[in-house]
XYZ file of C-alpha atoms in Angstrom:
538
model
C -36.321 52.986 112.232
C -38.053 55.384 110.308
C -37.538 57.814 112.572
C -34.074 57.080 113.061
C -33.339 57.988 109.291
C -35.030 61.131 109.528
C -33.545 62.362 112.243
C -29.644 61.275 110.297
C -30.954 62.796 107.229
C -32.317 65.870 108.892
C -28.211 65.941 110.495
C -26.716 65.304 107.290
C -28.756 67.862 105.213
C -28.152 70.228 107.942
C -24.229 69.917 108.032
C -24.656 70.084 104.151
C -24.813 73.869 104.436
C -21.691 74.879 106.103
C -19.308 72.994 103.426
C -19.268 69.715 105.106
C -17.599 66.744 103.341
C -20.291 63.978 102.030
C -18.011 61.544 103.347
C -18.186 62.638 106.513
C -20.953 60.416 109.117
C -22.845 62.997 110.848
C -23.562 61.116 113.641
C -19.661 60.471 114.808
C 12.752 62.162 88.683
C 10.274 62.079 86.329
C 12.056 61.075 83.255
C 11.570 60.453 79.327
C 13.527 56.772 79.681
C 12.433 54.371 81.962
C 15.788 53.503 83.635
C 15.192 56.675 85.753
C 13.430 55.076 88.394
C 16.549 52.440 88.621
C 19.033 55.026 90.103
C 19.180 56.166 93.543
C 16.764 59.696 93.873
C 19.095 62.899 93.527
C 16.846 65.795 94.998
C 17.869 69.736 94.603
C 19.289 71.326 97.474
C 19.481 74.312 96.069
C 17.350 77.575 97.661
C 14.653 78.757 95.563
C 13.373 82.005 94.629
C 12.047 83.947 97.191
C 8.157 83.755 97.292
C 6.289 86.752 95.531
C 4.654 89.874 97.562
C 1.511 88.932 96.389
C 1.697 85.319 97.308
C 2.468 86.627 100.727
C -0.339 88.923 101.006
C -2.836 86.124 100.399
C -2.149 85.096 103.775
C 0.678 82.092 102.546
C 2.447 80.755 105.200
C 5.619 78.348 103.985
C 7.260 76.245 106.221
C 10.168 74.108 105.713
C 10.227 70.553 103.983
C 11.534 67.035 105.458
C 14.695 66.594 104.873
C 14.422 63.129 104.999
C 12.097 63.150 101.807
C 15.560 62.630 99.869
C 16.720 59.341 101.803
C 15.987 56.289 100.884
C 13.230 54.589 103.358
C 14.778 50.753 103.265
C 15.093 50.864 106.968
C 11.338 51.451 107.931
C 8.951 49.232 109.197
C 4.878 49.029 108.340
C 4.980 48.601 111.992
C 6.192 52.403 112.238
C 3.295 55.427 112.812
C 2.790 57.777 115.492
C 0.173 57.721 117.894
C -2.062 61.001 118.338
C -4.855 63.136 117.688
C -3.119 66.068 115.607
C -0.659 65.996 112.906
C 0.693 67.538 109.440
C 2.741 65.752 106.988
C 6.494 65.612 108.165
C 7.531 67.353 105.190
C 6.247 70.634 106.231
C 8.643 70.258 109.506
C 6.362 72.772 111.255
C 7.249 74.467 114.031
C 5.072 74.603 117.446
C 4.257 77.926 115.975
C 3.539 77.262 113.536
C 1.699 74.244 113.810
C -0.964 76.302 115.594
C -1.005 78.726 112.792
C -1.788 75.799 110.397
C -4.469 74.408 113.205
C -6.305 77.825 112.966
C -9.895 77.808 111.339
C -10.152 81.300 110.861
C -7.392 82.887 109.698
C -6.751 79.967 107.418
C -3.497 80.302 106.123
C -2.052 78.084 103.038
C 0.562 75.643 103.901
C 3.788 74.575 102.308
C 7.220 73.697 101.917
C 9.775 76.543 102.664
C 11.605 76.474 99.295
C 15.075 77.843 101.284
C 15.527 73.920 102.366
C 15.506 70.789 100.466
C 12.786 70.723 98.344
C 10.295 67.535 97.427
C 11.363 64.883 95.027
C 10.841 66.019 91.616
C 10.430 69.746 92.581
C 6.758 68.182 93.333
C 4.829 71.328 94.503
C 2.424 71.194 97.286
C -0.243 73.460 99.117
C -2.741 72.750 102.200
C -5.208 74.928 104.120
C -7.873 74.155 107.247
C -11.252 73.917 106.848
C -13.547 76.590 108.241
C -14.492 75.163 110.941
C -16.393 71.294 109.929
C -14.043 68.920 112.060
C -11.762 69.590 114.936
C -8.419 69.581 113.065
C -7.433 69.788 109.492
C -8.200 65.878 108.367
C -6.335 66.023 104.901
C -2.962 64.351 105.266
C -0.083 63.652 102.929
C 2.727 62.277 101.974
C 5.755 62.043 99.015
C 8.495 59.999 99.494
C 11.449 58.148 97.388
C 11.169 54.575 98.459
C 14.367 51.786 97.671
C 12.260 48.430 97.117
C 15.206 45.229 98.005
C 15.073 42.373 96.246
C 13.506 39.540 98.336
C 16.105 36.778 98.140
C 14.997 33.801 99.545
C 18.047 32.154 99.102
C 19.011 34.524 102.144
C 16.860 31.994 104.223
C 16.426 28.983 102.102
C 20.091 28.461 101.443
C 20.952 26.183 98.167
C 23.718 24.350 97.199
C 26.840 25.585 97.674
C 28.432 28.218 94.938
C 25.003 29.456 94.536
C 26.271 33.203 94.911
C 23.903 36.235 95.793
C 22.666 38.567 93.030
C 25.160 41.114 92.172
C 25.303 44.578 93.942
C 23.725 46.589 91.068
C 20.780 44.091 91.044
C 19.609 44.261 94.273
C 16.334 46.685 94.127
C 14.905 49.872 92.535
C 13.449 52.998 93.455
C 9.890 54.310 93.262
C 8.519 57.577 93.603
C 5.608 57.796 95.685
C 2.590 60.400 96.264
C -0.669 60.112 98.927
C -3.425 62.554 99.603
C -5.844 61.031 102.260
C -8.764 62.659 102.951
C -10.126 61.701 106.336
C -13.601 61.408 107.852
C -14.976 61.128 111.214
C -11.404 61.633 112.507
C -7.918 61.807 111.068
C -6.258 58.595 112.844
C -6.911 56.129 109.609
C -5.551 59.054 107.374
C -2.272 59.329 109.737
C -1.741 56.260 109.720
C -2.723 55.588 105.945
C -0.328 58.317 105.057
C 2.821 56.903 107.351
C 2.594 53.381 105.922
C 0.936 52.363 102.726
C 4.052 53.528 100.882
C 5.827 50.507 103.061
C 3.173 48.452 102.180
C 3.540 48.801 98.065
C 7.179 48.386 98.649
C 6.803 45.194 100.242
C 3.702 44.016 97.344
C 6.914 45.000 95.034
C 10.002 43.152 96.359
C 8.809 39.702 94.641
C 9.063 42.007 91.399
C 11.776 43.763 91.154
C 14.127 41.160 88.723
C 10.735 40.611 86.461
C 9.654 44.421 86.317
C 13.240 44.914 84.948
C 13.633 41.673 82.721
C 11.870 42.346 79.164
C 10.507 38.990 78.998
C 7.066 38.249 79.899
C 6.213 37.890 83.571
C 6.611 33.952 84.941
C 3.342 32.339 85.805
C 5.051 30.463 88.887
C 7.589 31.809 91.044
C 10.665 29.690 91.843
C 11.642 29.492 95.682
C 14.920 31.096 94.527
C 16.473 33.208 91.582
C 17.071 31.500 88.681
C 16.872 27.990 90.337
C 14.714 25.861 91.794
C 15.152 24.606 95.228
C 13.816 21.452 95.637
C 13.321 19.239 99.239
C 15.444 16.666 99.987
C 15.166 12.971 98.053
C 12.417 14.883 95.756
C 13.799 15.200 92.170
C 13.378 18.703 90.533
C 10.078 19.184 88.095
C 11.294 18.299 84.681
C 10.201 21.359 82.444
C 11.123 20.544 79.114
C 9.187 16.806 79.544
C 7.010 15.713 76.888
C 3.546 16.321 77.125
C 1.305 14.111 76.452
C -0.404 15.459 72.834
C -4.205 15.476 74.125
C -3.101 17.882 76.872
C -1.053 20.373 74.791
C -4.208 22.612 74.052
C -4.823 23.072 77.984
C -1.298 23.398 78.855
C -1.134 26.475 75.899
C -4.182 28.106 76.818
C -1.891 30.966 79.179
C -3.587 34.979 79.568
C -1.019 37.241 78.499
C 0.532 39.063 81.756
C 1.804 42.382 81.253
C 4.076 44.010 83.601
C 1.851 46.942 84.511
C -0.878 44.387 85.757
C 1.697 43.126 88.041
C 2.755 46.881 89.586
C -1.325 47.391 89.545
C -1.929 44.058 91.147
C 1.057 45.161 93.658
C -0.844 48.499 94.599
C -4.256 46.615 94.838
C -2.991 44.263 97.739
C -1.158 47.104 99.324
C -4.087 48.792 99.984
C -6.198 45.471 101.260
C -3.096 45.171 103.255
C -3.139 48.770 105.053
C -7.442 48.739 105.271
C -6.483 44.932 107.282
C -3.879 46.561 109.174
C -6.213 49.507 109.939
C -8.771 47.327 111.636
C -6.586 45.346 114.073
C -4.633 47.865 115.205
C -7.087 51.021 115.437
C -7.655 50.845 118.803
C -4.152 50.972 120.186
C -3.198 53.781 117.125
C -6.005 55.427 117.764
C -6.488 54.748 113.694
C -10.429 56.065 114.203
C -12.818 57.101 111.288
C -11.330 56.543 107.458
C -10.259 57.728 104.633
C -10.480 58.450 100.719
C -7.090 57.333 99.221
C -5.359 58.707 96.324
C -2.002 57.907 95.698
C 0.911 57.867 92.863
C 3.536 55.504 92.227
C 6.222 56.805 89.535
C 7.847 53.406 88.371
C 10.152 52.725 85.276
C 8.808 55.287 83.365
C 5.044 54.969 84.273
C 2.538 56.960 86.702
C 0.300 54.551 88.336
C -2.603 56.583 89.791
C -4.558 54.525 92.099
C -7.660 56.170 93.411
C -10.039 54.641 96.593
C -12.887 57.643 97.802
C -13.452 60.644 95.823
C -10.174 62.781 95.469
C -8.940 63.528 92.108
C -6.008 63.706 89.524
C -5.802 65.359 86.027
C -2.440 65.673 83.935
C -2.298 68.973 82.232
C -0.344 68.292 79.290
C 0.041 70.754 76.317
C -3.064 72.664 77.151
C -5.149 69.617 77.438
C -6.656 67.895 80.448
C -6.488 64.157 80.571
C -8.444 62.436 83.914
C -6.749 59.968 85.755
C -9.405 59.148 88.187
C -12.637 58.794 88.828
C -15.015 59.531 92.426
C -16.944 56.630 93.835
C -19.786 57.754 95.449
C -23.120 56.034 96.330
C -24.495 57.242 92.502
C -21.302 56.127 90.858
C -21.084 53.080 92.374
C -25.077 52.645 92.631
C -25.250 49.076 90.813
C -22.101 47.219 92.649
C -23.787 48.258 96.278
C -27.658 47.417 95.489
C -26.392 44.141 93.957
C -24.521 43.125 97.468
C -27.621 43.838 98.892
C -29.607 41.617 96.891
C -27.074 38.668 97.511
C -26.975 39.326 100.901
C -30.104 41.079 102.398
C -29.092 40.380 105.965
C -26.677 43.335 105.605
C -29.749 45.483 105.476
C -30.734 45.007 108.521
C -33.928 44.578 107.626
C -34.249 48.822 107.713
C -32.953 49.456 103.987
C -34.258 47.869 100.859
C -32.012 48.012 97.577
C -34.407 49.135 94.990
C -34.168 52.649 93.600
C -36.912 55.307 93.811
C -36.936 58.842 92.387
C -38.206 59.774 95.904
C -39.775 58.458 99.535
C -43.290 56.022 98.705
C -45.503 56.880 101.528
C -47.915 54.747 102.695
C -51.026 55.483 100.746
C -48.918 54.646 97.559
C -48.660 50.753 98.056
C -50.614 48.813 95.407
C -49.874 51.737 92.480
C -47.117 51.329 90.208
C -43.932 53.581 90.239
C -40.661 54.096 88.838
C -38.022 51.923 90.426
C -34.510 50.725 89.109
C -32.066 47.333 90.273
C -29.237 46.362 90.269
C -29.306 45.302 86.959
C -30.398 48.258 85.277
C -29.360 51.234 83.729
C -33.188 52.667 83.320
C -36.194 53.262 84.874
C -38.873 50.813 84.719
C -42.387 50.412 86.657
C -43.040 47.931 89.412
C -46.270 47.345 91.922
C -44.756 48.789 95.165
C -45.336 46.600 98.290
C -45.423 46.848 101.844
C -40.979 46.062 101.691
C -40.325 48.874 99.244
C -41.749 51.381 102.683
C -37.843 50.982 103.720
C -35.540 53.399 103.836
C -33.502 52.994 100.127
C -29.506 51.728 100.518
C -28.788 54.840 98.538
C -30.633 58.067 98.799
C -30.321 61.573 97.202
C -28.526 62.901 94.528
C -25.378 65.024 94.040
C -23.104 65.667 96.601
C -26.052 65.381 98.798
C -26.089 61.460 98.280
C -25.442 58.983 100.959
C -25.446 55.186 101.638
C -27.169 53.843 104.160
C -28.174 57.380 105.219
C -24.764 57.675 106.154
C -21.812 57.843 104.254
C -21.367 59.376 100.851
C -18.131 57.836 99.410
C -18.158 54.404 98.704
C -14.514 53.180 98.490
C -11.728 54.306 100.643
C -9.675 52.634 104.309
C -10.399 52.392 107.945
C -14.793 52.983 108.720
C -14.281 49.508 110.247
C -16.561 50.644 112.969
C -18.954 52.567 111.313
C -22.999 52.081 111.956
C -25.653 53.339 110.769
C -26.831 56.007 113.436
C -28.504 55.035 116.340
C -28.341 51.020 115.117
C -26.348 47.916 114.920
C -26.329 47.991 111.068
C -22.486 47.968 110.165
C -21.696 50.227 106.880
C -18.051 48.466 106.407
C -19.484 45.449 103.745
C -20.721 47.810 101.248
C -17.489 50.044 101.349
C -14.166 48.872 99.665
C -10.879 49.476 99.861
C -9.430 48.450 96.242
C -8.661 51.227 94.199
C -8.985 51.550 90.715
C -5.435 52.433 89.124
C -4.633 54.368 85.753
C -1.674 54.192 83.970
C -0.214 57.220 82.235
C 3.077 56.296 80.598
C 5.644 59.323 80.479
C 7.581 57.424 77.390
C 4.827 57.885 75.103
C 5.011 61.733 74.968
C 7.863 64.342 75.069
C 6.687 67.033 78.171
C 7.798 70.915 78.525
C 8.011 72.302 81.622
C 4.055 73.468 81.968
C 3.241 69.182 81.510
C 1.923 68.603 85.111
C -0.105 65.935 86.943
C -2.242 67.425 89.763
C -4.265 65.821 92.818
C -6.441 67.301 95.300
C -9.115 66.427 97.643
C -12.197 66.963 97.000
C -12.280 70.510 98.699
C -10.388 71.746 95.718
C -12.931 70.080 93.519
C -16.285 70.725 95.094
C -15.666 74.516 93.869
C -13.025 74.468 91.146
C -13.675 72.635 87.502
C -11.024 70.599 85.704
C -10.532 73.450 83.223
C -10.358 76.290 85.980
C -7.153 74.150 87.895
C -5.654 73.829 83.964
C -6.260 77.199 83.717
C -5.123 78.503 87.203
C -1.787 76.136 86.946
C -0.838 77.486 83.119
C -1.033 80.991 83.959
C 0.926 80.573 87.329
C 3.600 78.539 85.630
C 3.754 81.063 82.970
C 5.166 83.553 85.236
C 8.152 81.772 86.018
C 10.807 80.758 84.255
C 10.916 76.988 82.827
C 13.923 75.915 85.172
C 12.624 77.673 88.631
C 11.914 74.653 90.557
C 9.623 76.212 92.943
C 6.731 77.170 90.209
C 5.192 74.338 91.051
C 4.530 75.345 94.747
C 3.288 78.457 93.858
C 0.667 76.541 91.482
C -0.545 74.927 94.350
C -0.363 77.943 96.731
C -2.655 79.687 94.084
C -5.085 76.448 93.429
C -5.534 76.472 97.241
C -6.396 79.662 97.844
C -8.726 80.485 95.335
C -10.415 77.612 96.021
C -10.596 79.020 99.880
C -11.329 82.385 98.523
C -11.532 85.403 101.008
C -13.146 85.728 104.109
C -16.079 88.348 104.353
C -18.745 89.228 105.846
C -20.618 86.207 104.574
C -17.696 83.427 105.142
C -15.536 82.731 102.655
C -15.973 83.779 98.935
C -14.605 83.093 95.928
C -14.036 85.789 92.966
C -17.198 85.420 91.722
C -19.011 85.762 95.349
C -20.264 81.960 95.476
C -19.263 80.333 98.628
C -15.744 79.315 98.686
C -14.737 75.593 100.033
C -14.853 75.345 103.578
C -13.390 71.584 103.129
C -9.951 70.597 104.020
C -7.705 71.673 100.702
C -4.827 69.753 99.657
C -2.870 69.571 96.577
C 0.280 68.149 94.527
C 1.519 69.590 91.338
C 3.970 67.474 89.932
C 5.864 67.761 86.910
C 5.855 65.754 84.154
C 9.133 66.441 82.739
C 11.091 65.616 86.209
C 13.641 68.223 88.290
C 16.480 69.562 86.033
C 15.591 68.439 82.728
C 15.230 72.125 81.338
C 17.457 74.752 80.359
């Protein structure tokens, strides 16, 4: 076995050095009120301005958005995603042509929306380029999308006495506003298919919702089988709520946790994205669904961002000058004590290869019987322990960095799809330790008033592995400064820019950034959203 993780290591290591992804297994309107999100989406059709010289020069191609970005998506199915090996998000509608031009990893050229066509919902800009040359095909995909959620009524197929009537027309559903980057590994088919249908998936976590989201009340702790009633089976009388209680039960029966709202929408998100990993694994063979994928996505819903984040992509709002994180990565370091503690519950996942203790480095052989550092599950510090003949495994999580990997594997922790991921050259499944929930943020656009320059941005990690959290504020202030407040396309052009000096320029050496350190030769994509919504500035 030993052997066996040298040999991965000695792979992984190795692919380190041409900008490979850690993840990747080397051996495969906004608005100020929150009844916005209430009314139907109304997206600009207006053309833009025409993209700068200089943007053009940097090798920019545009191509033209979806138009169906602006219609309401009550008619699809989860059921619905394309088979094949090679895709881009449908909003860029690219042509043959230009599909290969997007496809090419040496010329590299920037992707996005042609601004002369209907633009993204909330003048949302967006950028993507290649990689230079680590995986087949660009692995990034995307998605934004203005999603109606319809009311489940139940009294549609549990029909109640008669002159129950149906809920009125105006109180039949609500709109979200909905952003994915998925960042794929080991093949793109999880991240197509991730991108075509987890927005379905959070519609239908949302449907149960949609008269409690909007009722200021507290949330119910039961649902009835029907609105506002309770259908009951035949010769069973209804539950009488307002009987007495007997007086040594009141204290249980008023012990209730306070339920906000935003748990429910958070809760909602969470099971859509158990819901699209389950749907992943019994239906990647005939999708050709292969590999997985990080998962960062954004749901704009009366009046709040929810930012749910699952791999190691990452969103910042830029508001006022100031950078406020909205996620976090989960790697095998960040996530160090959840994954050694399943392996001490369940050891049999380790195949008997791994063990989960922590060691600053390898223990050779001549080392058993002397003490060294080590660390558990349980702690935070280092500590000494006698090392035995066990603690000659390979550690569950080794290396530091981005150089860190699970399993001498995989180095993201969280994220969909990997359902048939091993470690290399065993029978030691990798799927247990990784997990799909995401861990959501809330950023509530009520709370503040937003200028035009208030963004939230998200990229993949190949915008991050190079560029800080202050150089993107930075990079997106000065672009947005150029333009005026009410040009809706400023917010492509921030992401053209973010893109492509993340890229840098090709030379003699590959591809460099300003400062001649080695550009990112990941696959690059990125949102800018505003925070203020489309049309809200004079």
């Amino acid at each position: 076995m030993l052997g066996r993780v040298r040999s991965a290591m000695a792979q992984l290591v190795g692919g380190l050095g041409g900008g490979g992804s850690p993840r990747s297994p080397q051996h495969a309107s906004p608005a100020a009120s929150a009844s916005a999100a209430s009314s139907p989406p109304v997206l600009s059709e207006a053309a833009g301005p025409s993209i700068s010289s200089a943007a053009a020069a940097a090798a920019t191609t545009t191509t033209s958005s979806s138009s169906s970005s602006s219609a309401t998506t009550t008619s699809s199915s989860c059921r619905e995603a394309p088979r094949g090996s090679f895709s881009r998000p449908a909003f860029l509608q690219l042509t043959p042509e230009e599909l290969l031009l997007a496809d090419d990893h040496t010329g590299r050229a920037v992707q996005s929306p042609r601004e002369s066509r209907r633009r993204l919902p909330w003048s949302t800009g967006y950028a993507e380029v290649i990689n230079a040359g680590k995986s087949q095909h660009n692995e990034d995909q995307a998605c934004c999308e203005a999603v109606f959620v319809e009311k489940r009524d139940s009294l549609r197929n549990n029909p109640g006495p008669k002159g129950i009537s149906g809920e009125s027309e105006g109180s039949k559903g609500l709109y979200f506003y909905y952003w994915g980057l998925f960042d794929g590994h080991a093949g793109s088919g999880a991240a197509i298919m991730a991108s075509k249908l987890l927005h379905f998936h959070i519609r239908d976590q949302l449907r149960d919702l949609v008269d409690i989201l909007q009722d200021s009340s507290p949330p119910p702790i039961c649902l009835h089988k029907g609105p506002r009633t309770v259908l009951t089976e035949p010769n069973k009388a209804p539950l009488a709520e307002d009987a007495e209680v007997p007086n040594n039960a009141l204290p249980r029966f008023h012990m209730e946790k306070v339920v906000s709202h935003e748990s429910l929408v958070v809760g909602a998100i969470e099971n859509a994205f158990k819901q699209m990993d389950n749907q992943i694994e019994q239906e990647r063979v005939t999708r050709q669904a292969t590999g997985g994928c990080c998962a960062l996505t954004v749901v704009y819903l009366l009046g709040k961002f929810y930012v749910a984040n699952a791999g190691d992509s990452r969103a910042i709002v830029i508001r006022n000058g100031e950078i406020i994180p909205m996620s976090r990565e989960f790697t095998p370091e960040t996530e160090r004590q959840r994954l050694q503690f399943l392996g001490y519950l369940r050891p049999e996942l380790l195949g008997n290869e791994f063990t989960f203790f922590e060691f600053p480095r390898r223990i050779q052989q001549k080392e058993v019987g002397k003490k060294m550092l080590y660390r558990d599950q349980n702690m935070n510090g280092w500590a000494y322990k006698r090392i035995e003949e066990d603690d000659l495994k390979f550690p569950l999580i080794y290396g530091e960095g981005k150089k860190a990997r699970m399993m001498a594997t995989i180095g993201v922790t969280r994220g969909l799809g990997d359902h048939d991921l091993k470690v290399y050259n065993s029978n030691i499944h990798i799927k247990p330790f990784l997990s799909c929930i995401p861990e959501v943020h809330i950023y509530d656009l009520t709370q503040y008033e937003h200028c035009p320059d208030d963004v939230l941005v998200l990229g993949t990690d190949g915008l991050w592995d190079v560029t800080s959290d202050q150089e993107v504020a930075t990079v997106v202030i000065d672009v947005l400064m150029g333009f005026e407040p009410n040009d809706p396309c400023r917010y492509t052009m921030a992401a053209q820019e973010l893109v492509m000096r993340s890229r840098g320029v090709l030379k003699d050496r590959g591809w460099r950034l300003a400062n001649d350190k080695l550009g990112s030769g990941d696959d690059i994509s990125v949102f800018v959203i505003p925070l203020g919504g489309p049309g809200n500035y004079s």
